[in-house]
């Protein structure tokens, strides 16, 4: 399945925000119509099964737009499974008997100085499903402060503008990692155009800043040297537009 679109057409600038793969091991079982559940068949194989998974299993990521993209494979139960995957890479997921494994494939938005990942609303099982659209724009400034677009080599500063359409309420997270020795010099967060409070969690943070159900997911991003950025979304029946403005030096 894919998040962020309701079809697989690519005739505009709206693209999938992530993919979600559900892997089930129901071997050696049969469906019970009385209990409406799978039941084991006596004497059947109950061993865990290994399944090869790739970003190419998410059909839209086969499009040439994603040819040079990198991805994260993430589980809400275990956190990051594989980092910096190309779309042709694959990895093994072990699924126990009569169990399921849910894997999210998250695109990494790469700019000159930053790797940026939209995680989503972490209280949801399909946390990335809250995101309907992502737009990342990168600007660089030269020594005289003039703005240039599209990764101008030799610039001293990068400005990122990230617009995210998100549905739902709760703690909404994005993650970013700096290349080389760059760091954020300023950051602003907006919700529907209004400047809002936000929090930043560095890779050195203790795990006790997380809710119990978030711990493995978010801690795994810190272990991979990502910074986390959190905005609290109010509960309301509409799509919010979250915007981040980040200056990196």
Tab-separated table of C-alpha atoms in Angstrom:
chain	number	residue	atom	x	y	z
A	1	UNK	CA	0.000	0.000	0.000
A	2	UNK	CA	1.095	3.620	-0.353
A	3	UNK	CA	0.536	6.703	1.783
A	4	UNK	CA	-0.189	10.114	0.346
A	5	UNK	CA	-2.124	9.093	-2.796
A	6	UNK	CA	-5.306	7.270	-3.747
A	7	UNK	CA	-4.067	6.087	-7.158
A	8	UNK	CA	-0.849	5.292	-9.007
A	9	UNK	CA	-0.931	8.051	-11.633
A	10	UNK	CA	1.928	10.541	-11.925
A	11	UNK	CA	0.428	13.358	-13.987
A	12	UNK	CA	1.045	16.105	-11.411
A	13	UNK	CA	3.426	17.052	-8.624
A	14	UNK	CA	1.733	15.004	-5.890
A	15	UNK	CA	3.785	11.902	-5.120
A	16	UNK	CA	3.593	9.086	-2.552
A	17	UNK	CA	4.870	10.149	0.866
A	18	UNK	CA	5.761	6.602	1.978
A	19	UNK	CA	4.980	2.938	1.422
A	20	UNK	CA	3.689	0.348	3.875
A	21	UNK	CA	4.214	-3.417	3.503
A	22	UNK	CA	2.312	-5.990	5.579
A	23	UNK	CA	4.004	-9.409	5.773
A	24	UNK	CA	2.053	-12.343	7.223
A	25	UNK	CA	3.179	-15.863	8.154
A	26	UNK	CA	0.016	-17.963	8.120
A	27	UNK	CA	1.667	-21.152	6.869
A	28	UNK	CA	0.474	-24.341	8.545
A	29	UNK	CA	-2.849	-22.760	9.506
A	30	UNK	CA	-6.389	-22.600	8.223
A	31	UNK	CA	-9.193	-20.086	8.535
A	32	UNK	CA	-11.814	-20.845	11.178
A	33	UNK	CA	-15.201	-19.449	10.094
A	34	UNK	CA	-16.621	-20.000	13.566
A	35	UNK	CA	-13.957	-17.995	15.439
A	36	UNK	CA	-13.098	-15.751	12.467
A	37	UNK	CA	-9.384	-16.324	12.967
A	38	UNK	CA	-6.508	-18.483	11.750
A	39	UNK	CA	-6.008	-21.718	13.690
A	40	UNK	CA	-3.037	-24.072	13.581
A	41	UNK	CA	-3.133	-27.316	11.645
A	42	UNK	CA	-1.790	-30.176	13.828
A	43	UNK	CA	1.684	-31.302	12.778
A	44	UNK	CA	2.216	-28.334	10.432
A	45	UNK	CA	5.439	-26.330	10.094
A	46	UNK	CA	5.564	-23.623	12.792
A	47	UNK	CA	9.014	-22.244	12.074
A	48	UNK	CA	9.602	-18.515	11.469
A	49	UNK	CA	9.883	-17.525	7.813
A	50	UNK	CA	12.356	-15.128	6.214
A	51	UNK	CA	10.984	-12.764	3.574
A	52	UNK	CA	13.049	-10.531	1.267
A	53	UNK	CA	11.781	-6.941	1.197
A	54	UNK	CA	12.790	-4.054	-1.078
A	55	UNK	CA	11.641	-0.470	-1.763
A	56	UNK	CA	10.708	-1.796	-5.212
A	57	UNK	CA	7.907	-3.764	-3.504
A	58	UNK	CA	6.162	-0.379	-3.252
A	59	UNK	CA	5.080	0.020	-6.877
A	60	UNK	CA	5.330	3.837	-7.207
A	61	UNK	CA	8.981	3.719	-6.084
A	62	UNK	CA	9.769	1.884	-9.349
A	63	UNK	CA	9.182	5.178	-11.167
A	64	UNK	CA	12.307	6.840	-12.584
A	65	UNK	CA	11.770	9.799	-10.238
A	66	UNK	CA	13.056	7.558	-7.417
A	67	UNK	CA	15.989	6.086	-9.344
A	68	UNK	CA	18.614	7.824	-7.175
A	69	UNK	CA	16.541	8.051	-3.995
A	70	UNK	CA	17.506	6.533	-0.663
A	71	UNK	CA	15.006	5.087	1.803
A	72	UNK	CA	14.598	4.028	5.418
A	73	UNK	CA	12.872	0.750	6.297
A	74	UNK	CA	11.069	1.349	9.593
A	75	UNK	CA	8.873	-0.721	11.884
A	76	UNK	CA	6.660	0.888	14.525
A	77	UNK	CA	7.537	-2.079	16.752
A	78	UNK	CA	11.309	-2.164	16.203
A	79	UNK	CA	12.238	1.245	14.749
A	80	UNK	CA	14.706	1.544	11.884
A	81	UNK	CA	15.379	-1.881	10.337
A	82	UNK	CA	17.591	-0.710	7.481
A	83	UNK	CA	19.012	2.746	6.778
A	84	UNK	CA	20.165	4.372	3.527
A	85	UNK	CA	18.607	1.810	1.208
A	86	UNK	CA	18.729	2.398	-2.515
A	87	UNK	CA	15.572	1.331	-4.278
A	88	UNK	CA	17.354	-1.764	-5.655
A	89	UNK	CA	18.530	-2.918	-2.219
A	90	UNK	CA	16.736	-5.625	-0.284
A	91	UNK	CA	16.826	-7.038	3.234
A	92	UNK	CA	15.384	-9.969	5.176
A	93	UNK	CA	12.459	-9.765	7.602
A	94	UNK	CA	11.795	-12.707	9.924
A	95	UNK	CA	8.115	-13.341	10.668
A	96	UNK	CA	7.112	-15.804	13.389
A	97	UNK	CA	4.359	-18.367	12.885
A	98	UNK	CA	0.869	-16.787	12.831
A	99	UNK	CA	2.392	-13.327	13.223
A	100	UNK	CA	2.608	-10.234	11.021
A	101	UNK	CA	5.291	-7.635	10.444
A	102	UNK	CA	4.490	-4.105	9.227
A	103	UNK	CA	7.330	-2.307	7.421
A	104	UNK	CA	7.228	1.348	6.392
A	105	UNK	CA	9.417	2.494	3.489
A	106	UNK	CA	10.196	6.188	4.045
A	107	UNK	CA	11.921	8.294	1.353
A	108	UNK	CA	14.926	10.336	2.494
A	109	UNK	CA	14.765	13.903	1.164
A	110	UNK	CA	18.394	14.794	0.481
A	111	UNK	CA	19.661	18.360	0.141
A	112	UNK	CA	23.180	19.730	-0.011
A	113	UNK	CA	23.680	19.739	3.774
A	114	UNK	CA	20.809	17.686	5.250
A	115	UNK	CA	19.056	14.293	5.031
A	116	UNK	CA	15.395	14.876	5.953
A	117	UNK	CA	12.716	12.252	6.795
A	118	UNK	CA	9.041	12.808	7.622
A	119	UNK	CA	8.005	10.246	10.269
A	120	UNK	CA	4.381	11.161	11.091
A	121	UNK	CA	2.096	10.918	14.120
A	122	UNK	CA	3.781	8.333	16.313
A	123	UNK	CA	0.736	7.205	18.308
A	124	UNK	CA	-0.685	5.669	15.104
A	125	UNK	CA	0.163	2.132	13.995
A	126	UNK	CA	0.494	3.464	10.447
A	127	UNK	CA	2.291	6.545	11.723
A	128	UNK	CA	3.317	7.704	8.230
A	129	UNK	CA	-0.271	7.376	6.982
A	130	UNK	CA	-1.076	10.747	8.560
A	131	UNK	CA	1.032	12.476	5.884
A	132	UNK	CA	-0.771	13.319	2.636
A	133	UNK	CA	1.832	15.508	0.951
A	134	UNK	CA	5.447	16.657	1.457
A	135	UNK	CA	7.270	19.437	-0.369
A	136	UNK	CA	10.935	20.170	0.428
A	137	UNK	CA	12.603	23.243	-1.094
A	138	UNK	CA	16.283	24.021	-0.671
A	139	UNK	CA	17.938	27.402	-1.076
A	140	UNK	CA	21.579	28.352	-0.630
A	141	UNK	CA	23.061	31.789	0.096
A	142	UNK	CA	26.417	32.968	-1.125
A	143	UNK	CA	28.960	35.073	0.781
A	144	UNK	CA	26.974	38.256	0.067
A	145	UNK	CA	23.707	36.765	1.330
A	146	UNK	CA	22.081	36.362	-2.085
A	147	UNK	CA	19.655	33.459	-2.378
A	148	UNK	CA	20.232	30.775	-4.976
A	149	UNK	CA	18.208	27.594	-5.615
A	150	UNK	CA	18.978	23.969	-6.286
A	151	UNK	CA	22.187	23.044	-4.508
A	152	UNK	CA	24.611	25.752	-5.588
A	153	UNK	CA	28.048	24.383	-4.772
A	154	UNK	CA	30.256	26.650	-2.698
A	155	UNK	CA	27.420	28.321	-0.817
A	156	UNK	CA	27.934	28.933	2.901
A	157	UNK	CA	24.389	28.495	4.119
A	158	UNK	CA	21.370	26.385	3.236
A	159	UNK	CA	17.764	27.342	3.929
A	160	UNK	CA	15.153	24.598	3.891
A	161	UNK	CA	11.423	25.192	3.568
A	162	UNK	CA	9.372	22.078	4.244
A	163	UNK	CA	5.580	22.032	3.778
A	164	UNK	CA	3.731	18.969	5.075
A	165	UNK	CA	0.006	18.221	4.860
A	166	UNK	CA	-0.935	16.090	7.858
A	167	UNK	CA	-4.252	14.635	9.075
A	168	UNK	CA	-4.797	13.768	12.740
A	169	UNK	CA	-3.711	14.937	16.159
A	170	UNK	CA	-0.930	14.144	18.596
A	171	UNK	CA	2.847	14.350	18.535
A	172	UNK	CA	4.088	14.781	14.977
A	173	UNK	CA	7.770	14.054	14.265
A	174	UNK	CA	10.265	14.700	11.499
A	175	UNK	CA	13.923	13.648	11.545
A	176	UNK	CA	17.016	15.195	9.989
A	177	UNK	CA	20.716	14.441	9.853
A	178	UNK	CA	23.512	16.873	8.985
A	179	UNK	CA	26.252	16.132	6.510
A	180	UNK	CA	29.841	16.772	7.604
A	181	UNK	CA	30.093	19.428	10.352
A	182	UNK	CA	26.995	21.484	9.504
A	183	UNK	CA	24.375	22.307	12.133
A	184	UNK	CA	21.113	24.237	12.500
A	185	UNK	CA	21.578	27.919	13.249
A	186	UNK	CA	17.843	28.676	13.439
A	187	UNK	CA	14.513	26.870	13.070
A	188	UNK	CA	10.885	27.985	12.999
A	189	UNK	CA	7.730	25.857	12.946
A	190	UNK	CA	4.328	26.951	11.662
A	191	UNK	CA	0.913	25.316	11.785
A	192	UNK	CA	-1.577	26.684	9.250
A	193	UNK	CA	0.616	29.766	8.945
A	194	UNK	CA	0.861	30.474	12.691
A	195	UNK	CA	4.219	30.236	14.480
A	196	UNK	CA	3.962	27.413	17.051
A	197	UNK	CA	6.123	25.960	19.802
A	198	UNK	CA	8.220	22.955	18.916
A	199	UNK	CA	10.875	20.797	20.507
A	200	UNK	CA	14.139	19.386	19.184
A	201	UNK	CA	15.677	16.151	20.453
A	202	UNK	CA	19.343	15.552	19.675
A	203	UNK	CA	20.981	12.118	19.276
A	204	UNK	CA	22.461	12.553	22.786
A	205	UNK	CA	19.020	12.796	24.430
A	206	UNK	CA	17.864	10.246	26.991
A	207	UNK	CA	15.092	7.832	26.061
A	208	UNK	CA	12.842	9.072	28.888
A	209	UNK	CA	11.673	11.968	26.706
A	210	UNK	CA	9.440	9.511	24.819
A	211	UNK	CA	6.141	7.905	25.591
A	212	UNK	CA	6.439	4.148	26.099
A	213	UNK	CA	4.820	3.243	22.772
A	214	UNK	CA	7.137	5.638	20.915
A	215	UNK	CA	10.400	4.564	22.520
A	216	UNK	CA	11.775	1.975	20.093
A	217	UNK	CA	10.642	3.860	17.019
A	218	UNK	CA	12.088	7.256	17.937
A	219	UNK	CA	15.140	5.983	19.828
A	220	UNK	CA	16.235	4.155	16.691
A	221	UNK	CA	16.379	7.482	14.822
A	222	UNK	CA	18.622	8.933	17.537
A	223	UNK	CA	20.851	5.847	17.351
A	224	UNK	CA	21.304	6.544	13.629
A	225	UNK	CA	22.387	10.126	14.463
A	226	UNK	CA	19.152	11.808	13.397
A	227	UNK	CA	17.813	14.834	15.249
A	228	UNK	CA	14.069	14.748	15.981
A	229	UNK	CA	11.708	17.682	15.651
A	230	UNK	CA	8.301	17.485	17.366
A	231	UNK	CA	5.132	19.564	16.872
A	232	UNK	CA	1.933	18.903	18.829
A	233	UNK	CA	-1.112	18.837	16.538
A	234	UNK	CA	-4.510	19.771	18.039
A	235	UNK	CA	-7.491	17.471	17.509
A	236	UNK	CA	-9.678	18.933	14.781
A	237	UNK	CA	-11.546	17.665	11.725
A	238	UNK	CA	-9.324	19.051	8.977
A	239	UNK	CA	-5.968	18.724	7.264
A	240	UNK	CA	-3.217	20.766	8.927
A	241	UNK	CA	-0.355	22.303	7.021
A	242	UNK	CA	2.841	22.101	9.054
A	243	UNK	CA	5.750	24.170	7.780
A	244	UNK	CA	9.376	24.190	8.894
A	245	UNK	CA	11.963	26.809	8.040
A	246	UNK	CA	15.498	25.623	8.807
A	247	UNK	CA	18.777	27.460	8.317
A	248	UNK	CA	21.891	25.236	8.245
A	249	UNK	CA	25.476	26.476	8.411
